[in-house]
Coordinates of C-alpha atoms in Angstrom, one line a residue:
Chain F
X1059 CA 0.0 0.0 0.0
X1060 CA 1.4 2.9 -1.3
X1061 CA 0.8 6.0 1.3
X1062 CA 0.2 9.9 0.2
X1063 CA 3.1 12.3 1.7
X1064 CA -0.2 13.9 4.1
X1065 CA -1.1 10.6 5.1
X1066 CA 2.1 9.8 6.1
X1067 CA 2.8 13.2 8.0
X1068 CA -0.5 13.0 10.4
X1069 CA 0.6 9.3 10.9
X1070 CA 3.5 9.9 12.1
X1071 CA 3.2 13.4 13.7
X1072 CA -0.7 13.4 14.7
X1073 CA -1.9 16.3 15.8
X1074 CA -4.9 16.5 18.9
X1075 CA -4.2 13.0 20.0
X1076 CA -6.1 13.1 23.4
X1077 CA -9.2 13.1 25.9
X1078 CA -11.5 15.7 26.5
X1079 CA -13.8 15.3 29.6
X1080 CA -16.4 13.5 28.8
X1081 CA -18.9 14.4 31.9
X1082 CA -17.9 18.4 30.5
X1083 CA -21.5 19.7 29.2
X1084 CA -19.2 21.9 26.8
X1085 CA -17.8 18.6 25.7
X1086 CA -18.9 16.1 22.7
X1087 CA -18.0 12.6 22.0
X1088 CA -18.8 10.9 19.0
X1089 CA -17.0 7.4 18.8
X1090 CA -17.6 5.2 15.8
X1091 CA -16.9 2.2 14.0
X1092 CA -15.9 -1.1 15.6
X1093 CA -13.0 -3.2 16.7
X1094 CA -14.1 -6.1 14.7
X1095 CA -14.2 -4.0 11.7
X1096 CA -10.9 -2.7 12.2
X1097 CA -11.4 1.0 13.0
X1098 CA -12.7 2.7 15.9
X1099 CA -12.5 6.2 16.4
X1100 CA -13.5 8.8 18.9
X1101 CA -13.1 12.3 18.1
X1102 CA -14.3 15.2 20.7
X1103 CA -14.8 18.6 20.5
X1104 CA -15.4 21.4 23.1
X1105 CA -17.3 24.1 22.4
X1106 CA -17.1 27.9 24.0
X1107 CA -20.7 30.0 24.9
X1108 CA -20.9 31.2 21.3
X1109 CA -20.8 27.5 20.1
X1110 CA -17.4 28.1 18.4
X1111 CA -15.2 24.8 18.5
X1112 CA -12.1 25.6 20.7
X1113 CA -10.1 22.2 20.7
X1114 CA -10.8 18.8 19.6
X1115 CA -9.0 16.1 20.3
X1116 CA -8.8 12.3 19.1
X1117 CA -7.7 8.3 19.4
X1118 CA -7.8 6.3 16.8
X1119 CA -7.1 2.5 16.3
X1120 CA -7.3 1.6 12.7
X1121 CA -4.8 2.1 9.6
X1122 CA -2.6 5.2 8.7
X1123 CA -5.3 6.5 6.8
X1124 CA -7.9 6.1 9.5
X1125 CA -5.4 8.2 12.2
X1126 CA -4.7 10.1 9.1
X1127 CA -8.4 11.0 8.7
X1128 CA -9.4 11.9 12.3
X1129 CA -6.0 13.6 12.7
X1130 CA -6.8 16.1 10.0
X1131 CA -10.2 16.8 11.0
X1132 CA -9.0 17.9 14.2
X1133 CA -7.3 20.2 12.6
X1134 CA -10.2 21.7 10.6
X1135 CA -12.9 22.0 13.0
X1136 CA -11.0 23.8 15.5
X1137 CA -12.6 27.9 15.5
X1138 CA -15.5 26.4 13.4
X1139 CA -19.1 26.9 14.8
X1140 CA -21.3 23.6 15.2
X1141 CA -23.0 24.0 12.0
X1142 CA -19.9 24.1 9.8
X1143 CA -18.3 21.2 11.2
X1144 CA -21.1 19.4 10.9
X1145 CA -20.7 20.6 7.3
X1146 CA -17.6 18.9 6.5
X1147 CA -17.9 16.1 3.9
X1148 CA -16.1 12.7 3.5
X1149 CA -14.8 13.3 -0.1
X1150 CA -13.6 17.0 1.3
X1151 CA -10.8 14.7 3.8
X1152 CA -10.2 12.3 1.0
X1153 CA -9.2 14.8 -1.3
X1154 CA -7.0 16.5 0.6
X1155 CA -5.1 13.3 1.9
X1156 CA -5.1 12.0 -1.6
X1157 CA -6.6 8.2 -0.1
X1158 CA -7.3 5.8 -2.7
X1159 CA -10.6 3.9 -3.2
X1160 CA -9.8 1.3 -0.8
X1161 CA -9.4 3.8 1.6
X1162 CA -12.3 6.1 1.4
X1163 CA -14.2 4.3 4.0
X1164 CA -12.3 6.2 6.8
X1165 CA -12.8 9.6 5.8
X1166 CA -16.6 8.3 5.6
X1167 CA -15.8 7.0 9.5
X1168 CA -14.6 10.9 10.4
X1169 CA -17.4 12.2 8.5
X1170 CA -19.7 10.0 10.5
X1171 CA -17.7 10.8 14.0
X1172 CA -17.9 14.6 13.5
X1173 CA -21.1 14.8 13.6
X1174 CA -21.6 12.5 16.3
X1175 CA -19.8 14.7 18.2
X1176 CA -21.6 17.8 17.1
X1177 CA -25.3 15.7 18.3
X1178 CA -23.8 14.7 21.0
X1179 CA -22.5 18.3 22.5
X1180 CA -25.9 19.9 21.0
X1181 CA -28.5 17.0 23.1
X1182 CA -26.2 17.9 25.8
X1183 CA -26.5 21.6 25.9
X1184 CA -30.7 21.1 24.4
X1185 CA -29.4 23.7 21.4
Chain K
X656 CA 15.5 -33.9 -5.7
X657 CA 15.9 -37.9 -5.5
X658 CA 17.7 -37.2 -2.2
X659 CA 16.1 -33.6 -1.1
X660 CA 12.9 -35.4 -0.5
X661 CA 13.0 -39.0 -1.5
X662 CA 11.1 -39.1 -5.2
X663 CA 12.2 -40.6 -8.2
X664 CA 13.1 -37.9 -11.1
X665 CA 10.2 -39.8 -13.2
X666 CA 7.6 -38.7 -10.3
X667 CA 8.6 -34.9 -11.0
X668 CA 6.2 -32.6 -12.8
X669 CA 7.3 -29.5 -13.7
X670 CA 4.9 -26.4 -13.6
X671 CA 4.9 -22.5 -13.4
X672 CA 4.9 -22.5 -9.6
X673 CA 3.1 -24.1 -6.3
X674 CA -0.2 -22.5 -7.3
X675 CA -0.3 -24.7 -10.8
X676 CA 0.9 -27.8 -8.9
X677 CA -1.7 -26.8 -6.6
X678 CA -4.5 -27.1 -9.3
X679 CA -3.3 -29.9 -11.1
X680 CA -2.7 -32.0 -8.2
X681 CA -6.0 -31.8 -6.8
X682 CA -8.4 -30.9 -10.0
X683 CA -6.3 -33.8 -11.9
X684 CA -6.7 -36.3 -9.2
X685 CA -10.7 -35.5 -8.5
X686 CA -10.9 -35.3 -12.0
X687 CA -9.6 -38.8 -13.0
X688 CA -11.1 -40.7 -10.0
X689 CA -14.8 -39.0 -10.3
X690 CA -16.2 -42.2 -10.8
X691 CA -15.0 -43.2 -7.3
X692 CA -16.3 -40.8 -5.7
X693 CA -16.9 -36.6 -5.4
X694 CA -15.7 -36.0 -2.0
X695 CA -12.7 -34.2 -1.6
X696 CA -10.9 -33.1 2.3
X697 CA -9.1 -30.2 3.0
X698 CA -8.7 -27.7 5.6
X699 CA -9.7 -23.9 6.3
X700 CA -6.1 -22.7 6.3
X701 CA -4.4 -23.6 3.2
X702 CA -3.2 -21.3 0.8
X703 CA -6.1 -19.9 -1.9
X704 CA -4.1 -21.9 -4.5
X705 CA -5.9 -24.8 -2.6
X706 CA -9.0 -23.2 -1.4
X707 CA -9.8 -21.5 -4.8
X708 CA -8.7 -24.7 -6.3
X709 CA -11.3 -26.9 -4.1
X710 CA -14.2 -24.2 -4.8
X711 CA -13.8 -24.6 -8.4
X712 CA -14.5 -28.7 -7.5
X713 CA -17.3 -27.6 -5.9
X714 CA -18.7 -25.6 -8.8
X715 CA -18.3 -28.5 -10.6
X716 CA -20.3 -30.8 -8.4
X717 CA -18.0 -31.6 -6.2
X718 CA -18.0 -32.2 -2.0
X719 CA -15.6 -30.4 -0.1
X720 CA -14.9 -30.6 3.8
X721 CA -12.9 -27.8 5.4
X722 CA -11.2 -28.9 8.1
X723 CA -11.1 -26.5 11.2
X724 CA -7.2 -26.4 12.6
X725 CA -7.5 -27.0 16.7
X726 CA -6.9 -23.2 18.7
X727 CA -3.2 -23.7 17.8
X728 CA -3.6 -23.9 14.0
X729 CA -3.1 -27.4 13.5
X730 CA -4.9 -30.1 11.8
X731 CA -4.9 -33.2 13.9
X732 CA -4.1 -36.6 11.8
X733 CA -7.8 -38.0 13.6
X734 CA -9.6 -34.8 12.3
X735 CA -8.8 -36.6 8.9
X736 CA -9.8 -39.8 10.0
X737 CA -13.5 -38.8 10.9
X738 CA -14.2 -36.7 7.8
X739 CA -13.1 -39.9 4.7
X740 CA -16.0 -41.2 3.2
X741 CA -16.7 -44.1 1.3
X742 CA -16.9 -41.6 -1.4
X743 CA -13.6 -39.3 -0.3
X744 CA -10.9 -39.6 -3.3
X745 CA -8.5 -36.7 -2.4
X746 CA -7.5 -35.0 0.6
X747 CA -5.2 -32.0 0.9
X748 CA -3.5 -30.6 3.7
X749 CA -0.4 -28.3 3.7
X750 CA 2.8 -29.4 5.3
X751 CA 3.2 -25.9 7.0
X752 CA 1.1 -23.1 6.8
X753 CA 2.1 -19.8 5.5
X754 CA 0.8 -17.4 8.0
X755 CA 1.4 -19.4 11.2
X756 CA 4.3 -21.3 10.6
X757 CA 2.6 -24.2 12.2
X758 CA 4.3 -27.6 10.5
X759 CA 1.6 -30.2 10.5
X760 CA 2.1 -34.5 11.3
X761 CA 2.0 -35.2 7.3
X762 CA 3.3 -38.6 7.8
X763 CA 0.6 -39.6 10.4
X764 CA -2.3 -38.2 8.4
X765 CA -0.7 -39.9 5.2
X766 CA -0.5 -43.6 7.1
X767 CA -4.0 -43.1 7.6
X768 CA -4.9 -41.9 4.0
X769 CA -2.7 -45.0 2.7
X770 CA -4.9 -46.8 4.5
X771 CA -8.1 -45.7 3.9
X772 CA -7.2 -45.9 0.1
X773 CA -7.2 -42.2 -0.5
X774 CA -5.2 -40.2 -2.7
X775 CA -3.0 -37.7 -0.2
X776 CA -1.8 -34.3 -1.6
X777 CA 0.2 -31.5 0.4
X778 CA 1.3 -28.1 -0.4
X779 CA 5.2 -27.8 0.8
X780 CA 5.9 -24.9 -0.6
X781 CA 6.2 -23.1 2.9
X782 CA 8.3 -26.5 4.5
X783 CA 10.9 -27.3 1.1
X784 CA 14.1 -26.3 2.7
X785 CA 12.5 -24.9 5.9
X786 CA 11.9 -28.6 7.4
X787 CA 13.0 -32.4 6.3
X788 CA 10.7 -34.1 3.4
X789 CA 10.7 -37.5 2.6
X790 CA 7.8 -38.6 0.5
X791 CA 8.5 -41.8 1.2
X792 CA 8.0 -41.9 4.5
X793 CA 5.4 -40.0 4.7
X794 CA 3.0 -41.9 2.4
X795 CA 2.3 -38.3 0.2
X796 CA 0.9 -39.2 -2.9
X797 CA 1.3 -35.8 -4.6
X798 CA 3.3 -33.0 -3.3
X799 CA 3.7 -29.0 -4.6
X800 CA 6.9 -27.5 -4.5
X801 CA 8.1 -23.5 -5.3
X802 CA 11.2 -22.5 -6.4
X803 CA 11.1 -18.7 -4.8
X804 CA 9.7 -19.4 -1.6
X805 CA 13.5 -21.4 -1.2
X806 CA 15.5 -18.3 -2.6
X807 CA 14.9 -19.7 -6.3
X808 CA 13.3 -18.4 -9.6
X809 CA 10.1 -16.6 -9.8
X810 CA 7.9 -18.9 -11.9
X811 CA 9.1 -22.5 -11.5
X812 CA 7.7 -25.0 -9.2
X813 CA 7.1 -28.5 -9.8
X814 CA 4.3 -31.6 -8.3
X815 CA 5.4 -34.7 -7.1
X816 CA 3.5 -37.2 -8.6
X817 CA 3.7 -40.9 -6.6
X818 CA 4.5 -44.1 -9.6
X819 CA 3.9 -46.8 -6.4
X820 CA 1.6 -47.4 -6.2
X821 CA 0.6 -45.3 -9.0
X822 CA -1.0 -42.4 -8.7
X823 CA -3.1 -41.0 -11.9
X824 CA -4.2 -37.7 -12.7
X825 CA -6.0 -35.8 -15.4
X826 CA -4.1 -33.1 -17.3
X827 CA -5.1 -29.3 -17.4
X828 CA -2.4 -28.4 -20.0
X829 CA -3.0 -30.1 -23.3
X830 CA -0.8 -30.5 -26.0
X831 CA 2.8 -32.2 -26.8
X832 CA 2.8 -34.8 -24.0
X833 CA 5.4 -33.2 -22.2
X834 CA 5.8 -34.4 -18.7
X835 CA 4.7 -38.4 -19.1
X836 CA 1.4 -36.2 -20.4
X837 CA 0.7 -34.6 -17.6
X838 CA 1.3 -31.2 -18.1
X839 CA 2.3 -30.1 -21.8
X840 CA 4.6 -27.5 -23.0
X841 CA 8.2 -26.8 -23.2
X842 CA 10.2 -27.1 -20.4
X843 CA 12.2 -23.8 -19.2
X844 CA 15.3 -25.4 -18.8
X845 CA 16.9 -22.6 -16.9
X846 CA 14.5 -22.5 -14.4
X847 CA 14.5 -25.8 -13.5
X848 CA 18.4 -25.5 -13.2
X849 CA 17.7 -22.3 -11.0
X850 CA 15.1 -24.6 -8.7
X851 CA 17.5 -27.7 -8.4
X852 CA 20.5 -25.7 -6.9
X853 CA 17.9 -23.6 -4.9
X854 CA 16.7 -27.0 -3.7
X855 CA 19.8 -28.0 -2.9
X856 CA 21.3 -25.4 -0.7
X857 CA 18.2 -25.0 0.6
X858 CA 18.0 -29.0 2.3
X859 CA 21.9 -29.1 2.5
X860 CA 22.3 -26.4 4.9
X861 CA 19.3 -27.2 6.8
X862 CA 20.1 -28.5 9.9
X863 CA 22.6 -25.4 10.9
X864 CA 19.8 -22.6 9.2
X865 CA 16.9 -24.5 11.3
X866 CA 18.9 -24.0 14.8
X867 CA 20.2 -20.7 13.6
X868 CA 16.8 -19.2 12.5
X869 CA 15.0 -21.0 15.7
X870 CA 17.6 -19.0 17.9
X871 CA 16.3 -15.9 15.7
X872 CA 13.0 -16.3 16.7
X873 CA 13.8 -16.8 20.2
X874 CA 15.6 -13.4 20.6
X875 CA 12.9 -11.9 18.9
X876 CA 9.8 -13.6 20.5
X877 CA 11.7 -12.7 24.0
X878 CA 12.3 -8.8 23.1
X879 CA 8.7 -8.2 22.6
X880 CA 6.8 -10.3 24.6
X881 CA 6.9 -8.8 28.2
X882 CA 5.0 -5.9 27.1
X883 CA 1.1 -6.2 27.7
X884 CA -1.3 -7.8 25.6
X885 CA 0.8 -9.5 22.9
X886 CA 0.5 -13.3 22.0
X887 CA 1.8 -15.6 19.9
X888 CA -0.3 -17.1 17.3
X889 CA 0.1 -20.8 16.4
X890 CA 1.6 -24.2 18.0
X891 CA 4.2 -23.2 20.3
X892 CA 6.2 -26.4 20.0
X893 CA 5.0 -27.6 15.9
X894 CA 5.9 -25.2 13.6
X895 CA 9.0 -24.3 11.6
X896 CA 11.2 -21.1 12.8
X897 CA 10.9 -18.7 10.2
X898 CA 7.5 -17.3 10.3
X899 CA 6.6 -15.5 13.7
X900 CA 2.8 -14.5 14.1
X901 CA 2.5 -12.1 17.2
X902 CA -0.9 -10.6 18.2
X903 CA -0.8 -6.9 19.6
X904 CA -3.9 -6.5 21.1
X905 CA -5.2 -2.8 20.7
X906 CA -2.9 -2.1 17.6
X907 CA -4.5 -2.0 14.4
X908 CA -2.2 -4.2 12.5
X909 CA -1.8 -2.3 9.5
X910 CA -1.2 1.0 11.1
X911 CA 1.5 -1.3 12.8
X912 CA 2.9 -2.3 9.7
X913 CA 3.4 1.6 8.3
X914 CA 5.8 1.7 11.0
X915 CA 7.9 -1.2 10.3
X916 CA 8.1 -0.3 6.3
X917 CA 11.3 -1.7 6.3
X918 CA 11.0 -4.9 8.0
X919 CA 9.4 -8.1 6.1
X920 CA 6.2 -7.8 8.0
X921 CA 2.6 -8.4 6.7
X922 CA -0.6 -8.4 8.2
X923 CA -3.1 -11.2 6.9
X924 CA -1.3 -13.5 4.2
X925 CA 0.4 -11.3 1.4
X926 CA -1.8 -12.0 -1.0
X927 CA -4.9 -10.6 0.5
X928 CA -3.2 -7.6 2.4
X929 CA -5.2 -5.6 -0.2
X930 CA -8.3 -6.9 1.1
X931 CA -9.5 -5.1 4.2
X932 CA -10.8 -8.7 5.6
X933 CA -8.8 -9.9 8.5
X934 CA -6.9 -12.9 8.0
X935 CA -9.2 -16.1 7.3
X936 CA -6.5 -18.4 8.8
X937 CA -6.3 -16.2 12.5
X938 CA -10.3 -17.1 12.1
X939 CA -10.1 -20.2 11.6
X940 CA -7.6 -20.5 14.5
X941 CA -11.1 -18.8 17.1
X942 CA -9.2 -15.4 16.7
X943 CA -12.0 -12.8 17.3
X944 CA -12.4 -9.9 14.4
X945 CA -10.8 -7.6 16.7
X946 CA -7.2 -10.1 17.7
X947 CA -6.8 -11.1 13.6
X948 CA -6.9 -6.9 12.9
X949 CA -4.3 -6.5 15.3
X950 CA -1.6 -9.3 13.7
X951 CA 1.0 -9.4 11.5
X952 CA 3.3 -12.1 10.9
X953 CA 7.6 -11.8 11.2
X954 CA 9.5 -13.7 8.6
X955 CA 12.9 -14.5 9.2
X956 CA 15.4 -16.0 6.6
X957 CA 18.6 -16.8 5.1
X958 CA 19.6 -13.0 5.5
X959 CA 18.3 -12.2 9.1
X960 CA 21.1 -11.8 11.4
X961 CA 21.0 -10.9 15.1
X962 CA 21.3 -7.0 14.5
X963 CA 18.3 -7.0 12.5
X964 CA 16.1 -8.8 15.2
X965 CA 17.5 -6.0 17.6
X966 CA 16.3 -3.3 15.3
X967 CA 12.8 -5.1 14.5
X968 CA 12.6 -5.4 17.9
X969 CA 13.0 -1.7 18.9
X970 CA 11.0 -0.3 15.9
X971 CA 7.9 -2.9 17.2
X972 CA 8.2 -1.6 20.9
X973 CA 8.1 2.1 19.6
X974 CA 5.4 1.6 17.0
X975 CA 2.9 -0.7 19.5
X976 CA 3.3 2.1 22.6
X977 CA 2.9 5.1 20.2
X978 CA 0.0 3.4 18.6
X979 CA -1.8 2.1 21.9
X980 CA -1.3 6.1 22.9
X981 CA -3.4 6.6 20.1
X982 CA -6.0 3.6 20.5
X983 CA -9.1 4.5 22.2
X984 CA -9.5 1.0 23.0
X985 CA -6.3 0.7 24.8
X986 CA -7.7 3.4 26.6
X987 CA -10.6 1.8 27.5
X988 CA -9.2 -1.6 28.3
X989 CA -6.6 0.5 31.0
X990 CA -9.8 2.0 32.2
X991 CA -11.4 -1.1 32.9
X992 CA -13.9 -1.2 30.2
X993 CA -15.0 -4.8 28.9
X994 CA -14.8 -4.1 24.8
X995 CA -16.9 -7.2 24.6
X996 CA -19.7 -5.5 26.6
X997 CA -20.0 -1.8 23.9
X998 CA -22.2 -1.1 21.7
X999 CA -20.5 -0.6 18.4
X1000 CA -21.4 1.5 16.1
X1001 CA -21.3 -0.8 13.0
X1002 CA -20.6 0.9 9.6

C-alpha cells in the first residue's frame, strides 16, 4: 500500500491525539466504528458560549489512513461553529489526503464521528 | 530432488509455480477418480491456491470438507480420520502453513490416508528447505513445491507425482505430451536449473539454518513479549522457525505495519493484504475480528542476522506504545472497560 506524503505526515506526527472530559456539558464525544471491523475512532470537541469549536482532540485504532483521517479533522474543526463542522464532507478529507478507493471508507468513518460529536455536544447543551 | 525429498526424477512434474501444482494435483486427481467418488478433504487454512482450487471442485459438483485447525492452527491426523467417506478420493492438507508457521504430522495423516485408500496431496511450498521431506515416509501421494519461496526463480515449481503405487491424474495443459502427459509444454530449462541448486542449498544447509533461524526467533519472541497484551499465534512447539505471528492487542495491524516499512512484516497473508478482511486463517484459529486486525506475521530467513532482530525489535516496541497512545480501545481496556460488553457502532 502505497501511502500519500499527508497521510504519512499525520501518521507519524498526529496532531490533537487526546481526551476531553467527557462528563464536561461543553464537551462532545462521537465514537464510531468497531473493533471487529478494524477502526474505531472517537473524536471530541469542546465548544465555548458562542458554540465556536475551541479544541478537539482524538484516538484512533485503525490504519494510517484512518489516524490520518481523524488527525486532519482535528485540525479543521477547531474555530469552526457547530454548523460548519457538521458541514464537513467525506470526499472534502479524501481529497485532501489523496486516499485511494480502498481507503475512502475512513474519511466516511470521520465524517460520521464529526457529527456524532456535534449531536452529542448539541443533546447535551438542548441547542 | 531424489535425495532432497525421497522421489524418483520420473515422479517430477514441472509447472509455473506451487499454485499450478496446486490445481493440477488436486483438479487432476478429483478429475480422474470422479467415478469413485466426489468427496474431496481439506482444511480452512491452506493457501487460496488450494482453497480456490477446491471451490472450483465444488462448482463442478463436487464435495468439499474444510477442516477447522485446533486453537493452535493445527490439523490433527484423527480430524482426517473422521471426515473420509466411502466416497472421499483426495485430501489436501499443507505441510506448514504460511501465516502461522505451524508444520503439521503429514506422515501420520498420510498412514492413515494409505490406508483408507485415499489419494493424499500437500502443499510444501512453505516446508521445502525450511523442514526435512521425505515422501517416502510420509506416504504423500502428490506434493507442490516452489522454487522462490527457497530463494529460487520466480515462476518455477514442480508436483510430485507418486508411480507406487501409482497415482493417476487428469491433465489441465493439453498438448505435446510433455511431462509423461501430464502437463504439456516446453520445459524452461533454466528455471528448473535455478530450482535444483535452490533445492539444494536450501535442504543441504538445513540442519545449521533450522537452529540458527529457531535462535532468531527466540531473541525476537523474547524482546517483545513482556510488554502487555501480545501473543503468539500458532503451536508453540510444531511449527518451523521462520514465520513468527505475534498478536498486539489494541494495535491496528496495518497502522502497525506503516511503522515497520522496512521490516518483512505483513498483516493477513500477502496475497490478500489488499483486502480489508482480517486474516481467514487467524479465524479459523477462534481469533475474534478484533485479535486477527491487530496481527502481523515476522518472517525471518537466510539473511536475518541478530542486528536485524534487535532493530525489528526496537521499531515494534516504539510503533505498539505510540500506537496504543493513540488507540481508544487501549484506553478503555486501561480503564477497565470490557470491549466485549459496547455497543458498536457498526458501519
Amino acid at each position: 500500500m502505497a501511502y500519500s506524503e499527508k497521510v504519512i505526515d499525520h501518521y507519524e506526527n498526529p496532531r490533537n491525539v487526546g481526551k476531553l472530559d467527557d462528563n464536561s456539558k461543553n464537551v462532545g464525544t462521537g465514537m464510531v466504528g468497531a473493533p471487529a471491523c478494524g477502526d474505531v475512532m472517537r473524536l471530541q470537541i469542546r465548544v465555548n458560549d458562542d458554540g465556536i469549536i475551541e479544541d478537539a482532540k482524538f484516538k484512533t485504532f485503525g490504519c494510517g489512513s484512518a489516524i490520518a483521517s481523524s488527525s486532519l479533522l482535528t485540525e479543521w474543526v477547531k474555530g469552526r461553529t457547530l454548523d460548519d463542522a457538521a458541514q464537513i464532507r467525506n470526499t472534502e478529507i479524501a481529497e485532501e489526503l489523496g486516499l485511494p478507493p480502498v481507503k475512502i471508507h475512513c474519511s466516511v468513518l470521520a465524517e460520521d464521528a464529526i457529527k456524532a460529536a456535534v449531536r452529542d455536544v448539541r443533546e447535551k447543551q438542548g441547542r | 530432488m531424489r535425495d532432497l525429498i525421497g522421489a524418483d526424477p520420473r515422479e517430477i512434474v514441472w509447472t509455473s509455480g506451487a499454485t499450478e501444482a496446486n490445481n493440477l494435483g488436486i483438479k487432476g486427481c478429483a478429475h480422474f477418480n470422479q467415478r469413485k467418488g466426489k468427496h474431496i478433504i481439506t482444511s480452512r487454512i491452506e493457501h487460496k491456491a488450494v482453497l480456490d482450487t477446491c471451490r472450483q471442485l465444488e462448482r463442478e459438483g463436487f464435495e468439499v470438507t474444510y477442516l477447522d485447525p485446533d486453537s493452535h492452527g493445527l490439523i490433527q491426523p484423527e480430524m482426517v480420520a473422521d471426515a473420509i467417506r466411502e466416497d472421499t478420493t483426495v485430501v489436501s492438507i499443507m505441510h506448514v502453513n504460511n501465516e502461522l508457521g505451524t508444520l503439521n504430522d503429514i506422515a501420520a495423516i498420510g498412514k492413515i490416508c494409505r490406508e483408507r485408500k485415499v489419494f493424499f496431496h500437500v502443499d510444501a511450498a512453505q516446508s521445502a528447505g525450511k523442514t526435512p521431506i521425505d515422501v517416502e515416509a510420509m506416504n504423500v501421494d502428490m506434493m507442490s513445491f516452489s522454487a522462490h519461496k527457497i530463494y529460487g526463480p520466480k515462476g518455477i515449481g514442480a508436483l510430485f507425482v507418486r508411480r507406487k503405487p501409482r497415482v493417476r491424474i487428469e491433465a489441465q495443459m493439453h498438448g505435446g505430451g510433455h511431462e509423461r502427459g501430464m502437463r504439456s509444454g516446453t520445459l524452461p530449462t533454466h528455471q528448473i536449473v535455478g530450482m535444483g541448486e535452490a533445492f539444494k542449498l536450501g535442504f543441504e544447509n538445513l540442519p545449521a539454518e533450522s537452529a540458527r533461524i529457531d535462535a532468531l526467533r527466540t531473541r525476537l519472541w523474547e524482546g517483545v513479549s513482556d510488554m502487555d497484551e501480545v501473543y503468539l499465534n500458532g503451536s508453540p512447539d510444531q511449527h518451523v522457525p521462520g514465520i513468527v505471528n505475534i498478536s498486539f492487542a489494541f494495535v491496528e495491524g496495518e497502522s502497525l505495519i506503516m511503522a515497520l516499512r522496512d521490516l518483512a512484516v505483513s498483516s493477513g497473508s500477502a496475497c490478500t493484504s489488499a483486502s480489508l478482511e482480517p486474516s481467514y486463517v487467524l479465524r479459523a484459529l477462534g481469533l475474534n475480528d478484533e485479535m486477527a486486525h491487530s496481527s502481523i506475521r515476522f518472517s525471518i530467513g537466510r539473511y536475518t542476522n541478530e542486528q536485524d532482530i534487535d532493530k525489528a525489535i526496537a521499531k515494534v516496541r516504539l510503533a505498539v506504545e505510540k500506537l496504543r497512545e493513540l488507540s481508544p480501545l487501549w484506553d478503555m481496556f486501561q480503564d477497565g472497560v470490557d470491549l466485549s460488553t459496547v455497543e458498536w457502532a457498526a458501519h
